[in-house]
Amino acid sequence: MPANPTPEPPEGAAPPADEQGARAGGTADGPPVGQPSGAAPAEAVTPLIRGIAVLRELTDANGTLSLSALERATGLARSTVDRITATLARMGYVRVDGRDVFLAPRLMELGNAYLAALRLPALLSPHADALADELDESVSLAVADRDGIRFIHQATRRRAMSLSFRIGDLLPAERTAPGPLFATEWTAAHWQRWRERRAADPRDLSYTAVPPRTRGPAPADDEDFVRRTEEASANGWALDDQLIEPGLVAISVPVRAGDGKVACVASVVSHTSRHTARGLRETLLPRLRSAVTRMEEELHRTPPPEPGPRPADLALWTGASKLQLGRDFVESLARGLTVLTAFGEGRPRLTLTEVAQATGLARATARRALITYEHLGLVTTADRTFTLTPRVLSLGFPPLSRTTLPQIAQPHLAALTSRIHESTALAVLSDAVLSDAGEEIQYTARVATGRVMSVNITVGTRLPAHATASGRVLLADAGTPVHTNGYALVDEELEEGLRSLAVPIRDRQGRVVAALSTAMHASRHSAHECVTALVPELTATATHIESDLHTASRFTHVPLT
């Protein structure tokens, strides 16, 4: 039973001890980092600002950095970096392995909160996927993020020369096809901010998803974007003719909400080896427009969903974690991050009171977190309600959106192997041509034990499904008459002396997509010991893998191999 959280000070009182002295002026740890130009508001939570900075540095580094590299990148003291990463690891948002820090799939729940609140991916992605299948070209959906665009859905084609953008990637508006369409709605303030950004970052070095420019902007470049925006306004579509890099072409059409404003932009992306920019306009634009019409019909006729379940009372959990870990757990960072999870399906706009109720936090704590997020551009406010911005996707979503099931499972396999001292593996049914022996399984991840005598199975190995524990778990779900009780035990059938045990891994729909197994020499565990001692360990690990898989696959496709 978790302990009660540390009592919150009343609104307007001094901040907690780990926030005192950690304001815009800085502390012995150094000045705050990861914040936009201008000093942070007096009530902003600097530990939260610092935690966001760490997550963004890990995101820009494609998901992993050493602790010393994080120290250099953020400008924070090593002790501060250690406390922040320990807190994020406790939350399941990062994994610390020795001196290296890795983003973990559970972090995607923050981006999922934004995407669920936005509603567009759930409604429009089936239409984008169908168009990609029809055209055999990549199709994307993007939203505006200030003077840039950020992807919220990608339906890519598997080719040697294929699209490499990820959900959550941020691109400069002027180097894309969607950019001019969004710019048709810019105010004078938007255009001024765009020009200031162009002057401050002439080579687009802050946009890690695109190749940097070889030279700074010229007046003709700015004039070209203005012209393209005017043409987009007149035509209702826009082209990208190799603006990002040579060979890449795209055509875009806006998807408009019921009020006529651009909700998102749908794009078909190709390579000049398949289509010229002119060819995209002449051959694919009509079909793109038809798909956008269907998207708009879907968007206009579908009523807002009922609010989904509120997140668990995470304030209790953070309080218990603080009591257990002490100074190594930065409670103000953990509580601040839980605020983002208050938003979601049917909860796109929340008042301060609703955020506090959803998270179990005191109003004063929720208020300081929301002030901090507004300063960082992660939240906007209007009419006393708060809304997440696309910038939430900058918190780990791009590198994690390309994760695979073996990558998700690997650290869990390592932890399981260290507990049971036996080799563990993940397997799926092979999609290769069936052998004479029937269906086969293929091992996609494995962690070996350090024993002198161990099972010699490597990643990529294929075995007959019917003769393995993993195969029987997978075949049982596929309709083959194989009896299992939530696990399968194969006792010296594949090889004399070899005993194997497996449990299923299920996706969000409850389908068995993989099997988690362990194999050992029969002398080490009796069949009864396998069931009583090892099945619970495998089942618990499978639950952890499924939790990560369900989070990662809510708005992205997670390959099984």
XYZ file of C-alpha atoms in Angstrom:
561
model
C 0.000 0.000 0.000
C 1.718 3.254 -1.067
C 2.381 5.832 1.572
C 0.606 9.165 1.516
C 2.374 11.822 -0.512
C 4.267 14.624 1.163
C 1.738 17.389 1.965
C 1.677 20.191 -0.593
C 2.173 23.793 0.504
C -0.849 26.049 0.029
C -1.102 28.010 -3.191
C 1.178 31.030 -3.063
C 3.448 29.526 -0.402
C 7.153 28.936 -0.908
C 7.983 26.051 -3.239
C 9.285 22.713 -1.947
C 12.902 22.397 -0.867
C 14.102 20.896 -4.152
C 12.646 23.900 -5.986
C 13.850 26.671 -3.683
C 16.739 28.587 -5.138
C 16.279 26.797 -8.472
C 14.653 29.634 -10.333
C 15.726 31.703 -13.304
C 18.786 32.944 -11.455
C 20.235 29.439 -11.188
C 21.946 27.612 -8.340
C 25.264 25.970 -7.680
C 24.237 23.462 -10.320
C 24.398 26.195 -12.950
C 21.776 28.174 -14.846
C 18.541 26.556 -15.986
C 18.709 24.933 -19.400
C 16.316 23.797 -22.067
C 14.070 26.835 -21.793
C 13.088 29.338 -24.473
C 14.456 32.845 -24.683
C 13.427 35.034 -21.791
C 13.537 34.316 -18.083
C 11.269 31.661 -16.652
C 8.254 32.903 -14.665
C 8.872 33.165 -10.951
C 6.502 30.260 -10.271
C 8.020 27.922 -12.862
C 9.413 24.636 -11.523
C 13.080 24.534 -12.451
C 13.553 20.798 -11.720
C 10.794 20.220 -14.282
C 12.529 22.532 -16.783
C 15.731 20.584 -16.271
C 14.010 17.231 -16.658
C 12.446 18.367 -19.938
C 15.885 19.501 -21.095
C 17.328 16.034 -20.399
C 14.514 14.354 -22.328
C 14.990 16.685 -25.289
C 18.737 16.083 -25.399
C 18.120 12.330 -25.397
C 15.552 12.775 -28.169
C 17.924 14.819 -30.332
C 20.597 12.146 -29.786
C 18.222 9.492 -31.189
C 17.357 8.030 -27.825
C 20.618 7.423 -25.999
C 23.455 9.360 -24.402
C 26.036 8.689 -21.735
C 25.623 10.419 -18.407
C 28.728 12.501 -19.068
C 27.373 13.513 -22.502
C 24.107 14.573 -20.869
C 26.089 16.626 -18.382
C 27.899 18.429 -21.214
C 24.787 18.864 -23.374
C 22.595 20.329 -20.625
C 25.212 22.259 -18.697
C 23.926 20.729 -15.462
C 26.081 19.371 -12.659
C 26.627 15.618 -12.751
C 24.813 15.180 -9.439
C 21.764 16.915 -10.907
C 21.868 14.750 -14.034
C 22.121 11.646 -11.844
C 19.069 12.657 -9.784
C 17.019 13.525 -12.863
C 17.828 10.270 -14.656
C 17.176 8.275 -11.483
C 13.739 9.906 -11.229
C 12.962 9.310 -14.907
C 14.109 5.688 -14.548
C 11.824 5.222 -11.539
C 8.938 6.489 -13.698
C 9.889 4.022 -16.447
C 10.663 6.860 -18.876
C 14.364 6.049 -19.282
C 16.600 3.062 -18.678
C 20.047 3.507 -17.140
C 22.527 0.811 -18.135
C 25.896 1.453 -16.587
C 26.929 4.917 -17.739
C 24.418 5.125 -20.592
C 20.836 6.413 -20.545
C 18.203 5.122 -22.981
C 14.706 6.403 -23.660
C 12.118 3.774 -22.680
C 8.807 2.997 -24.451
C 6.719 4.099 -21.484
C 7.803 7.696 -22.183
C 5.528 7.548 -25.236
C 2.542 7.922 -22.917
C 3.260 11.663 -22.895
C 3.071 11.919 -26.687
C 0.103 9.548 -26.672
C -1.728 11.985 -24.391
C -1.315 14.732 -26.989
C -2.244 12.498 -29.947
C -5.302 11.122 -28.151
C -6.462 14.607 -27.198
C -5.887 15.798 -30.768
C -8.160 13.028 -32.120
C -6.840 13.400 -35.685
C -4.597 10.294 -35.818
C -7.375 8.003 -34.628
C -9.852 9.399 -37.160
C -7.666 10.042 -40.194
C -4.819 7.514 -40.131
C -6.934 4.686 -41.666
C -7.601 6.944 -44.671
C -3.900 7.824 -44.926
C -2.930 4.154 -44.756
C -5.463 3.247 -47.446
C -4.126 5.994 -49.725
C -0.563 4.772 -49.206
C -1.637 1.267 -50.220
C -3.517 2.613 -53.246
C -0.633 4.753 -54.507
C 2.240 2.603 -53.233
C 3.817 5.801 -51.926
C 4.429 7.180 -48.438
C 1.647 9.298 -46.974
C 1.955 11.547 -43.931
C -0.211 13.745 -41.738
C 1.297 16.852 -40.164
C 0.175 19.659 -37.868
C 1.554 23.161 -37.409
C 4.028 23.760 -34.607
C 4.634 27.503 -34.514
C 6.691 28.222 -37.655
C 7.405 24.545 -38.274
C 5.463 21.376 -39.036
C 5.371 18.227 -36.946
C 4.326 14.771 -38.172
C 1.486 12.987 -36.362
C 1.184 9.957 -38.669
C 3.347 8.165 -41.217
C 2.351 5.408 -43.623
C 5.644 4.451 -45.246
C 6.632 2.054 -47.999
C 9.394 -0.489 -47.436
C 11.944 0.400 -50.085
C 15.702 0.809 -50.218
C 15.033 4.510 -50.904
C 12.258 5.317 -48.442
C 10.977 8.087 -46.222
C 12.873 8.348 -42.940
C 10.798 10.941 -41.093
C 9.229 9.799 -37.846
C 6.106 10.703 -35.915
C 7.000 13.740 -33.827
C 9.790 14.984 -36.103
C 9.862 18.782 -36.495
C 10.691 20.392 -39.852
C 11.027 24.073 -40.831
C 7.892 25.223 -42.648
C 9.717 26.766 -45.599
C 11.406 23.483 -46.564
C 8.225 21.415 -46.771
C 5.046 21.077 -48.801
C 2.700 21.464 -45.777
C 4.493 24.629 -44.626
C 2.967 27.075 -47.140
C -0.521 25.691 -46.438
C -0.155 26.385 -42.725
C 1.411 29.767 -43.491
C -1.779 30.854 -45.285
C -3.227 31.305 -41.778
C -0.214 33.078 -40.260
C -0.623 36.483 -38.675
C 1.944 39.276 -38.874
C 3.357 38.021 -35.560
C 3.869 34.547 -37.063
C 5.751 35.977 -40.025
C 7.914 38.101 -37.738
C 8.778 35.109 -35.549
C 9.610 33.099 -38.670
C 12.010 35.787 -39.915
C 13.649 36.002 -36.497
C 14.143 32.247 -36.429
C 15.610 32.276 -39.930
C 18.086 34.934 -38.871
C 19.015 33.159 -35.630
C 19.390 29.693 -37.214
C 20.347 30.291 -40.862
C 21.405 26.681 -41.495
C 18.504 24.973 -39.679
C 20.882 23.355 -37.210
C 18.135 23.208 -34.566
C 16.071 20.916 -36.803
C 17.729 17.559 -36.270
C 15.323 15.717 -38.613
C 16.540 17.524 -41.760
C 19.990 17.945 -43.322
C 21.455 21.355 -42.465
C 21.593 23.990 -45.167
C 24.924 24.422 -46.895
C 24.555 28.191 -46.690
C 22.549 30.800 -44.821
C 19.246 32.222 -46.057
C 19.194 34.689 -48.899
C 16.455 37.295 -49.495
C 15.353 35.256 -52.510
C 14.664 32.266 -50.221
C 12.303 34.297 -48.066
C 10.588 35.711 -51.117
C 10.194 32.200 -52.508
C 8.393 30.997 -49.374
C 6.081 34.014 -49.454
C 5.325 33.265 -53.111
C 4.705 29.585 -52.392
C 2.323 30.567 -49.580
C 0.373 32.842 -51.930
C 0.163 30.054 -54.507
C -0.957 27.560 -51.850
C -3.710 29.940 -50.804
C -4.900 30.272 -54.399
C -4.514 26.605 -55.440
C -5.425 24.701 -52.284
C -2.312 22.513 -52.533
C 1.467 22.904 -52.286
C 4.598 21.189 -53.605
C 7.994 20.368 -52.158
C 10.395 20.010 -55.065
C 13.579 18.745 -53.373
C 13.590 21.478 -50.715
C 14.641 19.147 -47.901
C 17.214 17.181 -49.841
C 17.883 16.198 -53.458
C 15.501 13.577 -54.796
C 12.705 14.076 -52.241
C 9.412 15.418 -53.634
C 6.014 15.817 -52.007
C 2.557 17.227 -52.629
C 0.202 18.362 -49.864
C -3.478 19.221 -49.398
C -5.017 20.727 -46.244
C -7.571 18.860 -44.164
C -9.987 21.452 -42.810
C -11.999 21.339 -39.617
C -15.647 22.314 -39.414
C -14.729 25.986 -38.913
C -12.773 25.988 -42.191
C -9.353 26.244 -40.545
C -6.537 23.845 -41.401
C -6.645 20.986 -38.894
C -3.735 19.107 -40.457
C -2.121 18.555 -43.854
C -2.006 15.284 -45.780
C 1.020 14.699 -48.021
C 2.155 12.141 -50.569
C 5.934 11.815 -50.531
C 8.007 10.201 -53.243
C 11.430 10.167 -54.894
C 12.389 11.653 -58.236
C 13.257 8.163 -59.443
C 9.493 7.451 -59.324
C 7.830 10.860 -59.744
C 8.804 14.399 -60.596
C 7.130 17.216 -58.695
C 5.079 17.962 -61.780
C 4.186 14.280 -62.102
C 2.931 14.252 -58.512
C 0.634 17.172 -59.274
C -0.693 15.715 -62.522
C -1.134 12.072 -61.524
C -1.525 11.867 -57.732
C -3.125 15.175 -56.719
C -6.685 14.127 -57.728
C -6.484 10.965 -55.636
C -4.949 12.849 -52.716
C -7.800 15.348 -52.870
C -10.357 12.534 -52.883
C -8.743 11.004 -49.810
C -8.726 14.392 -48.061
C -12.438 14.783 -48.812
C -13.069 11.464 -47.067
C -10.903 12.592 -44.151
C -12.892 15.811 -43.790
C -16.180 13.926 -43.916
C -14.897 11.625 -41.170
C -13.740 14.572 -39.102
C -16.990 16.534 -39.480
C -19.441 13.700 -38.819
C -17.701 12.052 -35.871
C -18.786 13.539 -32.532
C -16.192 14.156 -29.826
C -15.586 11.017 -27.771
C -16.639 10.627 -24.196
C -13.765 11.218 -21.797
C -11.729 8.080 -21.273
C -10.631 6.828 -17.849
C -8.589 9.253 -15.824
C -4.986 8.330 -15.088
C -4.285 6.593 -11.818
C -3.699 8.698 -8.725
C -0.040 9.199 -9.524
C 0.450 11.742 -6.752
C 0.293 8.887 -4.239
C 2.881 6.949 -6.230
C 5.286 9.879 -6.437
C 4.988 10.471 -2.703
C 5.750 6.824 -1.969
C 8.721 6.907 -4.346
C 10.104 9.970 -2.581
C 9.880 8.212 0.779
C 11.623 5.140 -0.629
C 14.394 6.782 -2.671
C 14.908 9.977 -0.709
C 17.055 12.668 -2.296
C 17.629 10.579 -5.461
C 13.966 11.074 -6.419
C 13.034 14.585 -7.602
C 9.375 14.634 -6.635
C 8.624 17.992 -8.276
C 9.870 16.610 -11.619
C 7.792 13.428 -11.332
C 4.672 15.296 -10.291
C 5.132 17.820 -13.059
C 5.353 15.117 -15.710
C 2.169 13.446 -14.464
C 0.294 16.635 -15.369
C 0.703 15.835 -19.076
C -1.043 12.490 -18.605
C -4.193 14.256 -17.390
C -5.004 15.045 -21.036
C -6.155 12.427 -23.517
C -9.131 11.063 -25.421
C -12.184 13.182 -24.658
C -10.009 15.460 -22.510
C -8.408 17.896 -24.995
C -9.031 20.994 -22.831
C -8.893 20.979 -19.057
C -9.242 23.573 -16.340
C -6.752 23.765 -13.498
C -9.251 22.062 -11.212
C -9.747 19.214 -13.702
C -5.975 18.696 -14.029
C -5.617 18.553 -10.257
C -8.511 16.107 -9.924
C -7.218 13.850 -12.705
C -3.730 13.552 -11.231
C -4.482 13.766 -7.522
C -2.136 16.734 -7.223
C -2.809 19.851 -5.185
C -4.014 22.814 -7.240
C -0.858 24.743 -6.372
C 1.359 21.950 -7.681
C -0.665 21.508 -10.873
C -0.698 25.278 -11.408
C 3.091 25.606 -11.159
C 3.555 22.718 -13.582
C 1.146 24.258 -16.110
C 2.912 27.623 -15.812
C 6.190 25.839 -16.535
C 4.769 24.005 -19.547
C 3.291 27.198 -20.955
C 6.742 28.805 -20.684
C 8.295 25.824 -22.499
C 5.658 25.862 -25.246
C 4.188 22.480 -24.277
C 0.834 23.913 -23.186
C -1.349 26.798 -24.358
C -4.114 28.458 -22.379
C -7.330 30.196 -23.409
C -10.594 30.891 -21.574
C -9.192 29.422 -18.339
C -8.519 26.042 -19.975
C -5.253 24.374 -20.950
C -4.386 22.422 -24.101
C -1.324 20.369 -25.037
C 0.698 21.526 -28.046
C 2.461 19.392 -30.687
C 5.730 20.179 -28.909
C 4.887 17.429 -26.401
C 5.993 15.035 -29.153
C 9.534 16.394 -28.766
C 9.768 14.423 -25.518
C 11.168 11.188 -26.905
C 8.474 10.323 -29.423
C 10.470 10.461 -32.706
C 13.163 7.867 -31.842
C 10.723 5.681 -29.907
C 8.183 5.704 -32.754
C 10.505 3.404 -34.727
C 11.013 0.861 -31.952
C 10.495 -2.859 -32.619
C 9.164 -5.619 -30.395
C 12.646 -7.208 -29.990
C 14.008 -3.830 -28.867
C 11.157 -3.465 -26.394
C 11.705 -6.977 -25.052
C 15.516 -7.013 -24.793
C 15.954 -5.248 -21.419
C 13.115 -7.304 -19.940
C 14.777 -10.500 -21.156
C 18.048 -9.407 -19.562
C 16.336 -8.776 -16.226
C 14.547 -12.136 -16.385
C 17.743 -14.018 -17.219
C 19.524 -12.414 -14.274
C 16.737 -13.573 -11.941
C 16.232 -17.153 -13.104
C 19.814 -17.803 -14.313
C 18.582 -19.410 -17.515
C 18.700 -18.209 -21.119
C 15.565 -16.430 -22.340
C 14.284 -15.602 -25.807
C 11.508 -14.020 -27.835
C 10.059 -15.794 -30.885
C 7.395 -15.205 -33.540
C 5.845 -17.398 -36.204
C 8.048 -17.195 -39.286
C 6.537 -15.595 -42.380
C 8.976 -17.495 -44.593
C 7.908 -20.314 -46.913
C 6.830 -23.257 -44.797
C 9.255 -26.127 -44.478
C 8.353 -29.778 -44.891
C 7.913 -29.914 -41.127
C 5.130 -27.313 -41.234
C 5.111 -23.913 -39.609
C 8.266 -22.588 -38.016
C 9.143 -20.111 -35.308
C 11.959 -17.596 -35.586
C 13.877 -16.238 -32.613
C 14.029 -12.429 -32.692
C 15.685 -11.597 -29.353
C 17.720 -13.569 -26.843
C 19.753 -13.173 -23.657
C 22.123 -16.015 -22.779
C 23.030 -17.127 -19.299
C 26.623 -17.472 -18.161
C 26.443 -21.213 -17.475
C 29.036 -23.619 -18.852
C 26.257 -25.754 -20.319
C 23.589 -23.613 -21.970
C 21.113 -23.786 -24.822
C 22.746 -22.691 -28.081
C 20.029 -20.752 -29.907
C 20.857 -17.523 -31.722
C 18.697 -14.702 -33.031
C 17.365 -15.691 -36.449
C 17.282 -19.415 -35.692
C 14.197 -21.200 -37.039
C 12.726 -24.335 -35.468
C 9.586 -26.412 -36.112
C 6.732 -24.741 -34.279
C 5.031 -27.932 -33.123
C 8.151 -29.175 -31.314
C 8.869 -26.023 -29.277
C 7.149 -24.397 -26.334
C 7.126 -21.033 -28.118
C 5.623 -22.609 -31.202
C 2.825 -24.246 -29.284
C 1.904 -20.967 -27.582
C 1.792 -19.252 -30.970
C -0.059 -22.079 -32.728
C -2.696 -22.215 -29.989
C -3.699 -18.627 -30.715
C -3.603 -19.255 -34.479
C -6.334 -21.899 -34.150
C -4.165 -25.000 -34.270
C -5.454 -27.558 -31.728
C -2.651 -27.216 -29.174
C -3.739 -27.224 -25.551
C -2.116 -24.644 -23.255
C -2.918 -23.315 -19.793
C -1.472 -19.881 -20.404
C 1.914 -21.499 -20.936
C 3.469 -24.388 -22.838
C 6.022 -26.887 -21.555
C 7.974 -29.101 -23.963
C 9.877 -31.856 -22.205
C 12.752 -33.394 -24.235
C 10.763 -33.554 -27.483
C 12.954 -31.365 -29.672
C 16.169 -32.764 -28.234
C 16.999 -35.225 -25.470
C 17.753 -33.422 -22.231
C 16.218 -30.126 -23.412
C 13.271 -28.720 -21.512
C 11.598 -25.471 -22.628
C 8.838 -23.282 -21.275
C 6.956 -20.398 -22.957
C 4.184 -17.869 -22.310
C 2.366 -15.615 -24.788
C 2.906 -11.918 -25.551
C -0.338 -10.193 -26.587
C -0.919 -6.966 -28.519
C -3.458 -4.230 -27.719
C -6.240 -6.314 -29.320
C -5.398 -9.369 -27.222
C -3.850 -11.339 -30.080
C -0.761 -13.448 -29.377
C 2.032 -11.918 -31.470
C 5.093 -13.462 -29.852
C 6.205 -15.965 -27.251
C 8.575 -15.475 -24.337
C 10.521 -18.607 -23.482
C 13.296 -20.112 -21.457
C 15.145 -23.350 -22.188
C 17.433 -25.419 -19.990
C 18.896 -28.839 -19.453
C 16.353 -31.158 -17.884
C 18.654 -31.867 -14.926
C 18.363 -28.293 -13.634
C 14.575 -28.024 -13.223
C 11.932 -30.733 -13.026
C 8.751 -30.249 -15.008
C 6.951 -29.449 -11.744
C 9.568 -26.824 -10.806
C 9.191 -25.220 -14.239
C 5.494 -24.713 -13.631
C 5.686 -23.597 -9.999
C 8.869 -21.493 -10.066
C 9.444 -20.340 -13.644
C 5.958 -19.782 -15.077
C 5.238 -16.911 -12.627
C 8.552 -15.273 -13.546
C 7.863 -15.564 -17.276
C 4.287 -14.348 -16.872
C 5.372 -11.279 -14.903
C 7.985 -10.438 -17.546
C 5.455 -10.944 -20.342
C 3.161 -8.457 -18.574
C 5.935 -5.854 -18.519
C 6.690 -6.396 -22.221
C 2.990 -6.157 -23.082
C 2.655 -2.907 -21.129
C 5.484 -1.330 -23.138
C 4.146 -2.783 -26.385
C 0.656 -1.411 -25.768
C 2.014 2.054 -25.015
C 4.327 2.066 -28.045
C 1.717 0.753 -30.479
C -1.159 3.074 -29.583
C -0.385 5.456 -32.457
C 2.557 3.756 -34.180
C 3.210 0.444 -35.885
C 5.596 -1.751 -33.898
C 7.293 -4.360 -36.132
C 7.502 -7.824 -34.626
C 10.984 -8.435 -36.025
